[in-house]
Amino acid sequence: MSSIMIPSPLPSPTQDSEKLKKAFQGLSLSHFLNLYILGHREANQRMKICQAYQQLYNESLIDRLKSELSGDFGKAMVLWAMDPPKRDAKLAKDALKKKGTVKHLSVIIEIACAPIPNHLIAFRQAYCSLYYCSLEEDIALHVDQPLRKLLVGMVSSYRYDREEVDETVAKSEADLLHDAIEKRNLDQEQVIWILSTRNRFQLKATFNCYQQDYGKPVDQDIKDCSDSDFATLLRTAVVCIDSPEKHFAEVIKSSVNGLGTDESSLTRAVVTRAEIDLLKIKEEYQKIYDTSLLDAVAKDTSGDYKKFLVALIGDGKLKWFG
Amino acid sequence: MSSIMIPSPLPSPTQDSEKLKKAFQGLSLSHFLNLYILGHREANQRMKICQAYQQLYNESLIDRLKSELSGDFGKAMVLWAMDPPKRDAKLAKDALKKKGTVKHLSVIIEIACAPIPNHLIAFRQAYCSLYYCSLEEDIALHVDQPLRKLLVGMVSSYRYDREEVDETVAKSEADLLHDAIEKRNLDQEQVIWILSTRNRFQLKATFNCYQQDYGKPVDQDIKDCSDSDFATLLRTAVVCIDSPEKHFAEVIKSSVNGLGTDESSLTRAVVTRAEIDLLKIKEEYQKIYDTSLLDAVAKDTSGDYKKFLVALIGDGKLKWFG
């Protein structure tokens, strides 16, 4: 469900590296536009370009991009050029450094709910190798209870990755969630354990069961029950597991809403999901807000930043500069 | 620190497979002894033999071993021939099936305290692929609180894997452990969090600090404080992190002690540690019990089982049957 378009035939990583080097040596915008080729390569192709570039010119492409580019465009391009597990490690570190407000911490929930369990492992490994401590240690350092135990539980999960559902478990755990919501006792161990351990299909069955038995979606009931930070993060976890496209449609909507744009959230949503489910996010955005995600982003951004996001969102209209 | 001896030059996996096949086709003990060649191959060499055997004869070597061999020797050989993460997954599953007595559950603590964080990940992955649910789900199904939260915490860890110690943290967490022991409040979240998250070097510093400040080793104080199942498992975790060789020396001692032998514990300790730290365990055994581990095992076992364990413990005397 990737939204990016890959040229055919695909230039070799060496050819791409040579074009990038030329772009760095030139000064005009048209040269920089060549950089967009990084916007039309999948993650493993980009990693090969990074390696080829390092070998050819004995410098880090990421560092060069950091020094050459600035502003929102530069930040977005650097994030795009990074290896996904390292990118997520950087996003998590940034979130923790920002004194752990609930909006930033939801980034960690997003990453922890990645549908591929091995990505979460690669992310924890990258975190250790980049920041010389485990993610869990950093969470404990920056985040108080009860948010801490929710975050640690979520990032420590290694979910069974096959479609295996036990309807009896779904029913009993839907009841347990309802009981916790009714008693406004959301941060109990059992709730965290269910959210951070059960496989995605099992949890979707539990959420379905909840809606059937109690009339409203569980994320709605959590929202109505409390506006505490814990409830907000718990709801994020539910939505990220049940429908990540809904979560990211909400993130993009709130980042372009009102006066000014929240560029860091917008960049994160578009860059990290471009190769995962951005096509689904576009459909969901259209469904919820009855407007086009591409139009919304294009209306709220400008210049190279706008062109880059539009290239990632994939309108099929961008001129190919390769 | 492996105790097994590898022949030089090393026969190819195909040559090894052919010898194994011949051994299966023959009936005399001398043919079976050829199987001992599996006792002189490292884990990755054994995996290659398994692959070569499967390709050459279109049958699983593990399954063939299971059907050909019996008794303690058969069990030990099958365990030895398995891929280490799958072997640990099987040991954990067996432990959970045995109605979760504390003695069996300590096997899961042993595995979770493996010094290589990536082994723990491979073990969790193997568990999912063999048993169609996550290890954490199975723990919750079979084990009650508070043991459950200790076990889930331990198996979910991904410790930072470099020698990095913060002495201030060591001091404050030693105090916290002492406070928990004094108040007989061992199962509090913070204690579990420390044991399941901090890197091994940090924890060793904390345990050192504890002994300096409070006069006794923390594992001794836990033992004196309570003989509950939780205290027993918590102490196992402390010893497995601080000195795995001490833990396994204790396991072997109690398995050969008294009337009769606890073969499953003895097999587990020798087979799973042969390639990790069995030489250190031998030294520790000699130090604590003032007797030779090899003699103790040889005295308490017999026949093929004895020969196989002695080969793994590595006395250097076993005739090479290759």
PDB file of C-alpha atoms in Angstrom, chain B residues 72-258:
ATOM      1  CA  ASP B  72      17.488 -39.769  28.985  1.00  0.00           C
ATOM      2  CA  PHE B  73      20.093 -40.195  26.264  1.00  0.00           C
ATOM      3  CA  GLY B  74      17.470 -39.706  23.544  1.00  0.00           C
ATOM      4  CA  LYS B  75      16.005 -36.630  25.232  1.00  0.00           C
ATOM      5  CA  ALA B  76      19.451 -35.097  25.698  1.00  0.00           C
ATOM      6  CA  MET B  77      20.485 -35.765  22.101  1.00  0.00           C
ATOM      7  CA  VAL B  78      17.268 -34.319  20.651  1.00  0.00           C
ATOM      8  CA  LEU B  79      17.650 -31.195  22.785  1.00  0.00           C
ATOM      9  CA  TRP B  80      21.267 -30.879  21.684  1.00  0.00           C
ATOM     10  CA  ALA B  81      20.397 -31.210  17.997  1.00  0.00           C
ATOM     11  CA  MET B  82      17.787 -28.420  18.126  1.00  0.00           C
ATOM     12  CA  ASP B  83      18.374 -24.832  17.097  1.00  0.00           C
ATOM     13  CA  PRO B  84      19.056 -22.958  20.416  1.00  0.00           C
ATOM     14  CA  PRO B  85      16.123 -20.486  20.195  1.00  0.00           C
ATOM     15  CA  LYS B  86      13.712 -23.333  19.345  1.00  0.00           C
ATOM     16  CA  ARG B  87      15.231 -25.459  22.084  1.00  0.00           C
ATOM     17  CA  ASP B  88      14.625 -22.697  24.615  1.00  0.00           C
ATOM     18  CA  ALA B  89      11.071 -22.228  23.298  1.00  0.00           C
ATOM     19  CA  LYS B  90      10.439 -25.959  23.861  1.00  0.00           C
ATOM     20  CA  LEU B  91      11.904 -25.775  27.393  1.00  0.00           C
ATOM     21  CA  ALA B  92       9.706 -22.766  28.212  1.00  0.00           C
ATOM     22  CA  LYS B  93       6.599 -24.470  26.810  1.00  0.00           C
ATOM     23  CA  ASP B  94       7.327 -27.648  28.813  1.00  0.00           C
ATOM     24  CA  ALA B  95       7.822 -25.525  31.934  1.00  0.00           C
ATOM     25  CA  LEU B  96       4.461 -23.770  31.457  1.00  0.00           C
ATOM     26  CA  LYS B  97       2.639 -27.037  30.774  1.00  0.00           C
ATOM     27  CA  LYS B  98       3.879 -28.484  34.067  1.00  0.00           C
ATOM     28  CA  LYS B  99       1.318 -26.329  35.862  1.00  0.00           C
ATOM     29  CA  GLY B 100       3.854 -23.607  36.470  1.00  0.00           C
ATOM     30  CA  THR B 101       5.572 -24.773  39.635  1.00  0.00           C
ATOM     31  CA  VAL B 102       8.261 -22.364  40.685  1.00  0.00           C
ATOM     32  CA  LYS B 103      11.050 -24.835  39.952  1.00  0.00           C
ATOM     33  CA  HIS B 104       9.939 -25.157  36.346  1.00  0.00           C
ATOM     34  CA  LEU B 105       9.270 -21.452  35.912  1.00  0.00           C
ATOM     35  CA  SER B 106      12.857 -20.693  36.827  1.00  0.00           C
ATOM     36  CA  VAL B 107      13.743 -22.144  33.404  1.00  0.00           C
ATOM     37  CA  ILE B 108      12.018 -19.125  31.828  1.00  0.00           C
ATOM     38  CA  ILE B 109      13.985 -16.751  34.070  1.00  0.00           C
ATOM     39  CA  GLU B 110      17.214 -18.527  33.025  1.00  0.00           C
ATOM     40  CA  ILE B 111      16.438 -18.007  29.349  1.00  0.00           C
ATOM     41  CA  ALA B 112      15.299 -14.402  29.844  1.00  0.00           C
ATOM     42  CA  CYS B 113      18.596 -13.562  31.560  1.00  0.00           C
ATOM     43  CA  ALA B 114      20.623 -14.686  28.534  1.00  0.00           C
ATOM     44  CA  PRO B 115      23.501 -12.242  28.215  1.00  0.00           C
ATOM     45  CA  ILE B 116      22.810 -11.664  24.497  1.00  0.00           C
ATOM     46  CA  PRO B 117      19.609  -9.594  24.052  1.00  0.00           C
ATOM     47  CA  ASN B 118      19.169 -10.827  20.494  1.00  0.00           C
ATOM     48  CA  HIS B 119      18.972 -14.417  21.711  1.00  0.00           C
ATOM     49  CA  LEU B 120      15.960 -13.467  23.824  1.00  0.00           C
ATOM     50  CA  ILE B 121      14.307 -11.943  20.741  1.00  0.00           C
ATOM     51  CA  ALA B 122      15.058 -15.075  18.656  1.00  0.00           C
ATOM     52  CA  PHE B 123      13.589 -17.162  21.481  1.00  0.00           C
ATOM     53  CA  ARG B 124      10.346 -15.117  21.509  1.00  0.00           C
ATOM     54  CA  GLN B 125      10.118 -15.373  17.724  1.00  0.00           C
ATOM     55  CA  ALA B 126      10.680 -19.147  17.863  1.00  0.00           C
ATOM     56  CA  TYR B 127       7.982 -19.436  20.546  1.00  0.00           C
ATOM     57  CA  CYS B 128       5.423 -17.616  18.360  1.00  0.00           C
ATOM     58  CA  SER B 129       6.248 -19.716  15.318  1.00  0.00           C
ATOM     59  CA  LEU B 130       6.138 -23.057  17.184  1.00  0.00           C
ATOM     60  CA  TYR B 131       3.137 -22.519  19.462  1.00  0.00           C
ATOM     61  CA  TYR B 132       0.917 -20.033  17.622  1.00  0.00           C
ATOM     62  CA  CYS B 133       0.756 -17.516  20.423  1.00  0.00           C
ATOM     63  CA  SER B 134       3.206 -15.199  22.117  1.00  0.00           C
ATOM     64  CA  LEU B 135       5.160 -16.370  25.136  1.00  0.00           C
ATOM     65  CA  GLU B 136       3.565 -13.576  27.188  1.00  0.00           C
ATOM     66  CA  GLU B 137       0.071 -14.851  26.321  1.00  0.00           C
ATOM     67  CA  ASP B 138       1.023 -18.349  27.421  1.00  0.00           C
ATOM     68  CA  ILE B 139       2.542 -17.049  30.645  1.00  0.00           C
ATOM     69  CA  ALA B 140      -0.673 -15.178  31.437  1.00  0.00           C
ATOM     70  CA  LEU B 141      -2.700 -18.308  30.710  1.00  0.00           C
ATOM     71  CA  HIS B 142      -0.689 -20.554  33.026  1.00  0.00           C
ATOM     72  CA  VAL B 143       0.768 -18.327  35.749  1.00  0.00           C
ATOM     73  CA  ASP B 144      -0.989 -16.190  38.350  1.00  0.00           C
ATOM     74  CA  GLN B 145       0.091 -12.832  39.739  1.00  0.00           C
ATOM     75  CA  PRO B 146       2.544 -11.731  41.022  1.00  0.00           C
ATOM     76  CA  LEU B 147       4.749 -14.355  39.306  1.00  0.00           C
ATOM     77  CA  ARG B 148       3.148 -13.431  36.000  1.00  0.00           C
ATOM     78  CA  LYS B 149       4.293  -9.814  36.005  1.00  0.00           C
ATOM     79  CA  LEU B 150       7.838 -10.823  36.935  1.00  0.00           C
ATOM     80  CA  LEU B 151       8.010 -13.393  34.137  1.00  0.00           C
ATOM     81  CA  VAL B 152       6.406 -11.109  31.531  1.00  0.00           C
ATOM     82  CA  GLY B 153       8.757  -8.289  32.527  1.00  0.00           C
ATOM     83  CA  MET B 154      11.811 -10.521  32.272  1.00  0.00           C
ATOM     84  CA  VAL B 155      10.977 -12.050  28.887  1.00  0.00           C
ATOM     85  CA  SER B 156      10.022  -8.663  27.400  1.00  0.00           C
ATOM     86  CA  SER B 157      13.354  -7.067  28.173  1.00  0.00           C
ATOM     87  CA  TYR B 158      15.739  -5.826  25.556  1.00  0.00           C
ATOM     88  CA  ARG B 159      18.743  -4.703  27.555  1.00  0.00           C
ATOM     89  CA  TYR B 160      21.339  -2.257  26.353  1.00  0.00           C
ATOM     90  CA  ASP B 161      24.284  -4.480  25.521  1.00  0.00           C
ATOM     91  CA  ARG B 162      27.362  -2.462  26.431  1.00  0.00           C
ATOM     92  CA  GLU B 163      29.382  -1.935  29.553  1.00  0.00           C
ATOM     93  CA  GLU B 164      27.812   1.306  30.720  1.00  0.00           C
ATOM     94  CA  VAL B 165      27.374   1.930  34.426  1.00  0.00           C
ATOM     95  CA  ASP B 166      25.903   4.882  36.317  1.00  0.00           C
ATOM     96  CA  GLU B 167      27.087   4.661  39.926  1.00  0.00           C
ATOM     97  CA  THR B 168      24.404   7.077  41.173  1.00  0.00           C
ATOM     98  CA  VAL B 169      21.703   4.873  39.698  1.00  0.00           C
ATOM     99  CA  ALA B 170      23.425   1.809  41.211  1.00  0.00           C
ATOM    100  CA  LYS B 171      23.348   3.429  44.657  1.00  0.00           C
ATOM    101  CA  SER B 172      19.716   4.572  44.487  1.00  0.00           C
ATOM    102  CA  GLU B 173      18.482   1.277  43.067  1.00  0.00           C
ATOM    103  CA  ALA B 174      20.444  -0.719  45.674  1.00  0.00           C
ATOM    104  CA  ASP B 175      18.637   1.382  48.312  1.00  0.00           C
ATOM    105  CA  LEU B 176      15.314   0.709  46.627  1.00  0.00           C
ATOM    106  CA  LEU B 177      15.955  -3.047  46.597  1.00  0.00           C
ATOM    107  CA  HIS B 178      16.932  -2.936  50.264  1.00  0.00           C
ATOM    108  CA  ASP B 179      13.816  -0.994  51.162  1.00  0.00           C
ATOM    109  CA  ALA B 180      11.642  -3.544  49.295  1.00  0.00           C
ATOM    110  CA  ILE B 181      13.345  -6.439  51.098  1.00  0.00           C
ATOM    111  CA  GLU B 182      13.041  -4.774  54.496  1.00  0.00           C
ATOM    112  CA  LYS B 183       9.360  -4.050  53.999  1.00  0.00           C
ATOM    113  CA  ARG B 184       8.844  -7.536  52.548  1.00  0.00           C
ATOM    114  CA  ASN B 185       7.338  -5.841  49.556  1.00  0.00           C
ATOM    115  CA  LEU B 186       9.318  -7.646  46.870  1.00  0.00           C
ATOM    116  CA  ASP B 187       6.697  -7.703  44.148  1.00  0.00           C
ATOM    117  CA  GLN B 188       6.400  -3.960  43.679  1.00  0.00           C
ATOM    118  CA  GLU B 189       6.578  -2.633  40.129  1.00  0.00           C
ATOM    119  CA  GLN B 190       9.842  -0.781  40.601  1.00  0.00           C
ATOM    120  CA  VAL B 191      11.746  -3.905  41.648  1.00  0.00           C
ATOM    121  CA  ILE B 192      10.512  -5.820  38.612  1.00  0.00           C
ATOM    122  CA  TRP B 193      11.276  -2.884  36.361  1.00  0.00           C
ATOM    123  CA  ILE B 194      14.878  -2.637  37.577  1.00  0.00           C
ATOM    124  CA  LEU B 195      15.547  -6.367  37.192  1.00  0.00           C
ATOM    125  CA  SER B 196      13.951  -6.598  33.766  1.00  0.00           C
ATOM    126  CA  THR B 197      15.293  -3.399  32.204  1.00  0.00           C
ATOM    127  CA  ARG B 198      18.746  -2.367  33.414  1.00  0.00           C
ATOM    128  CA  ASN B 199      21.739  -3.680  31.524  1.00  0.00           C
ATOM    129  CA  ARG B 200      23.762  -6.490  33.092  1.00  0.00           C
ATOM    130  CA  PHE B 201      26.732  -4.306  33.992  1.00  0.00           C
ATOM    131  CA  GLN B 202      24.500  -1.743  35.656  1.00  0.00           C
ATOM    132  CA  LEU B 203      22.758  -4.471  37.647  1.00  0.00           C
ATOM    133  CA  LYS B 204      26.064  -6.012  38.738  1.00  0.00           C
ATOM    134  CA  ALA B 205      27.127  -2.567  39.959  1.00  0.00           C
ATOM    135  CA  THR B 206      23.822  -2.266  41.840  1.00  0.00           C
ATOM    136  CA  PHE B 207      24.305  -5.687  43.467  1.00  0.00           C
ATOM    137  CA  ASN B 208      27.898  -4.758  44.429  1.00  0.00           C
ATOM    138  CA  CYS B 209      26.688  -1.507  45.906  1.00  0.00           C
ATOM    139  CA  TYR B 210      24.029  -3.399  47.861  1.00  0.00           C
ATOM    140  CA  GLN B 211      26.581  -5.748  49.365  1.00  0.00           C
ATOM    141  CA  GLN B 212      28.916  -2.884  50.279  1.00  0.00           C
ATOM    142  CA  ASP B 213      26.193  -0.800  51.900  1.00  0.00           C
ATOM    143  CA  TYR B 214      24.166  -3.507  53.591  1.00  0.00           C
ATOM    144  CA  GLY B 215      26.755  -6.184  54.304  1.00  0.00           C
ATOM    145  CA  LYS B 216      25.142  -9.171  52.604  1.00  0.00           C
ATOM    146  CA  PRO B 217      24.616 -10.178  48.959  1.00  0.00           C
ATOM    147  CA  VAL B 218      21.155  -9.191  47.708  1.00  0.00           C
ATOM    148  CA  ASP B 219      20.326 -12.788  46.699  1.00  0.00           C
ATOM    149  CA  GLN B 220      21.049 -13.929  50.256  1.00  0.00           C
ATOM    150  CA  ASP B 221      18.825 -11.196  51.711  1.00  0.00           C
ATOM    151  CA  ILE B 222      15.985 -12.129  49.346  1.00  0.00           C
ATOM    152  CA  LYS B 223      16.297 -15.768  50.433  1.00  0.00           C
ATOM    153  CA  ASP B 224      16.293 -14.817  54.127  1.00  0.00           C
ATOM    154  CA  CYS B 225      13.382 -12.421  53.676  1.00  0.00           C
ATOM    155  CA  SER B 226      10.877 -14.889  52.246  1.00  0.00           C
ATOM    156  CA  ASP B 227      10.533 -18.409  50.862  1.00  0.00           C
ATOM    157  CA  SER B 228       7.539 -17.475  48.705  1.00  0.00           C
ATOM    158  CA  ASP B 229       7.501 -18.534  45.060  1.00  0.00           C
ATOM    159  CA  PHE B 230       7.948 -14.892  44.070  1.00  0.00           C
ATOM    160  CA  ALA B 231      11.039 -14.487  46.263  1.00  0.00           C
ATOM    161  CA  THR B 232      12.476 -17.732  44.871  1.00  0.00           C
ATOM    162  CA  LEU B 233      12.043 -16.595  41.270  1.00  0.00           C
ATOM    163  CA  LEU B 234      13.309 -13.096  42.048  1.00  0.00           C
ATOM    164  CA  ARG B 235      16.424 -14.565  43.610  1.00  0.00           C
ATOM    165  CA  THR B 236      16.884 -16.787  40.533  1.00  0.00           C
ATOM    166  CA  ALA B 237      16.776 -13.658  38.369  1.00  0.00           C
ATOM    167  CA  VAL B 238      19.365 -11.912  40.542  1.00  0.00           C
ATOM    168  CA  VAL B 239      21.733 -14.902  40.464  1.00  0.00           C
ATOM    169  CA  CYS B 240      21.223 -15.541  36.725  1.00  0.00           C
ATOM    170  CA  ILE B 241      22.177 -11.925  35.992  1.00  0.00           C
ATOM    171  CA  ASP B 242      24.969 -11.604  38.542  1.00  0.00           C
ATOM    172  CA  SER B 243      26.575 -14.995  38.073  1.00  0.00           C
ATOM    173  CA  PRO B 244      24.896 -17.472  35.694  1.00  0.00           C
ATOM    174  CA  GLU B 245      27.686 -19.973  36.441  1.00  0.00           C
ATOM    175  CA  LYS B 246      26.674 -19.953  40.117  1.00  0.00           C
ATOM    176  CA  HIS B 247      23.033 -20.521  39.180  1.00  0.00           C
ATOM    177  CA  PHE B 248      23.820 -23.482  36.928  1.00  0.00           C
ATOM    178  CA  ALA B 249      26.278 -24.955  39.430  1.00  0.00           C
ATOM    179  CA  GLU B 250      23.368 -24.883  41.922  1.00  0.00           C
ATOM    180  CA  VAL B 251      21.000 -26.476  39.380  1.00  0.00           C
ATOM    181  CA  ILE B 252      23.428 -29.317  38.678  1.00  0.00           C
ATOM    182  CA  LYS B 253      24.198 -29.819  42.375  1.00  0.00           C
ATOM    183  CA  SER B 254      20.537 -30.128  43.312  1.00  0.00           C
ATOM    184  CA  SER B 255      19.857 -32.422  40.348  1.00  0.00           C
ATOM    185  CA  VAL B 256      22.532 -34.952  41.393  1.00  0.00           C
ATOM    186  CA  ASN B 257      21.943 -34.546  45.133  1.00  0.00           C
ATOM    187  CA  GLY B 258      20.353 -37.189  47.300  1.00  0.00           C
TER     188      GLY B 258
END
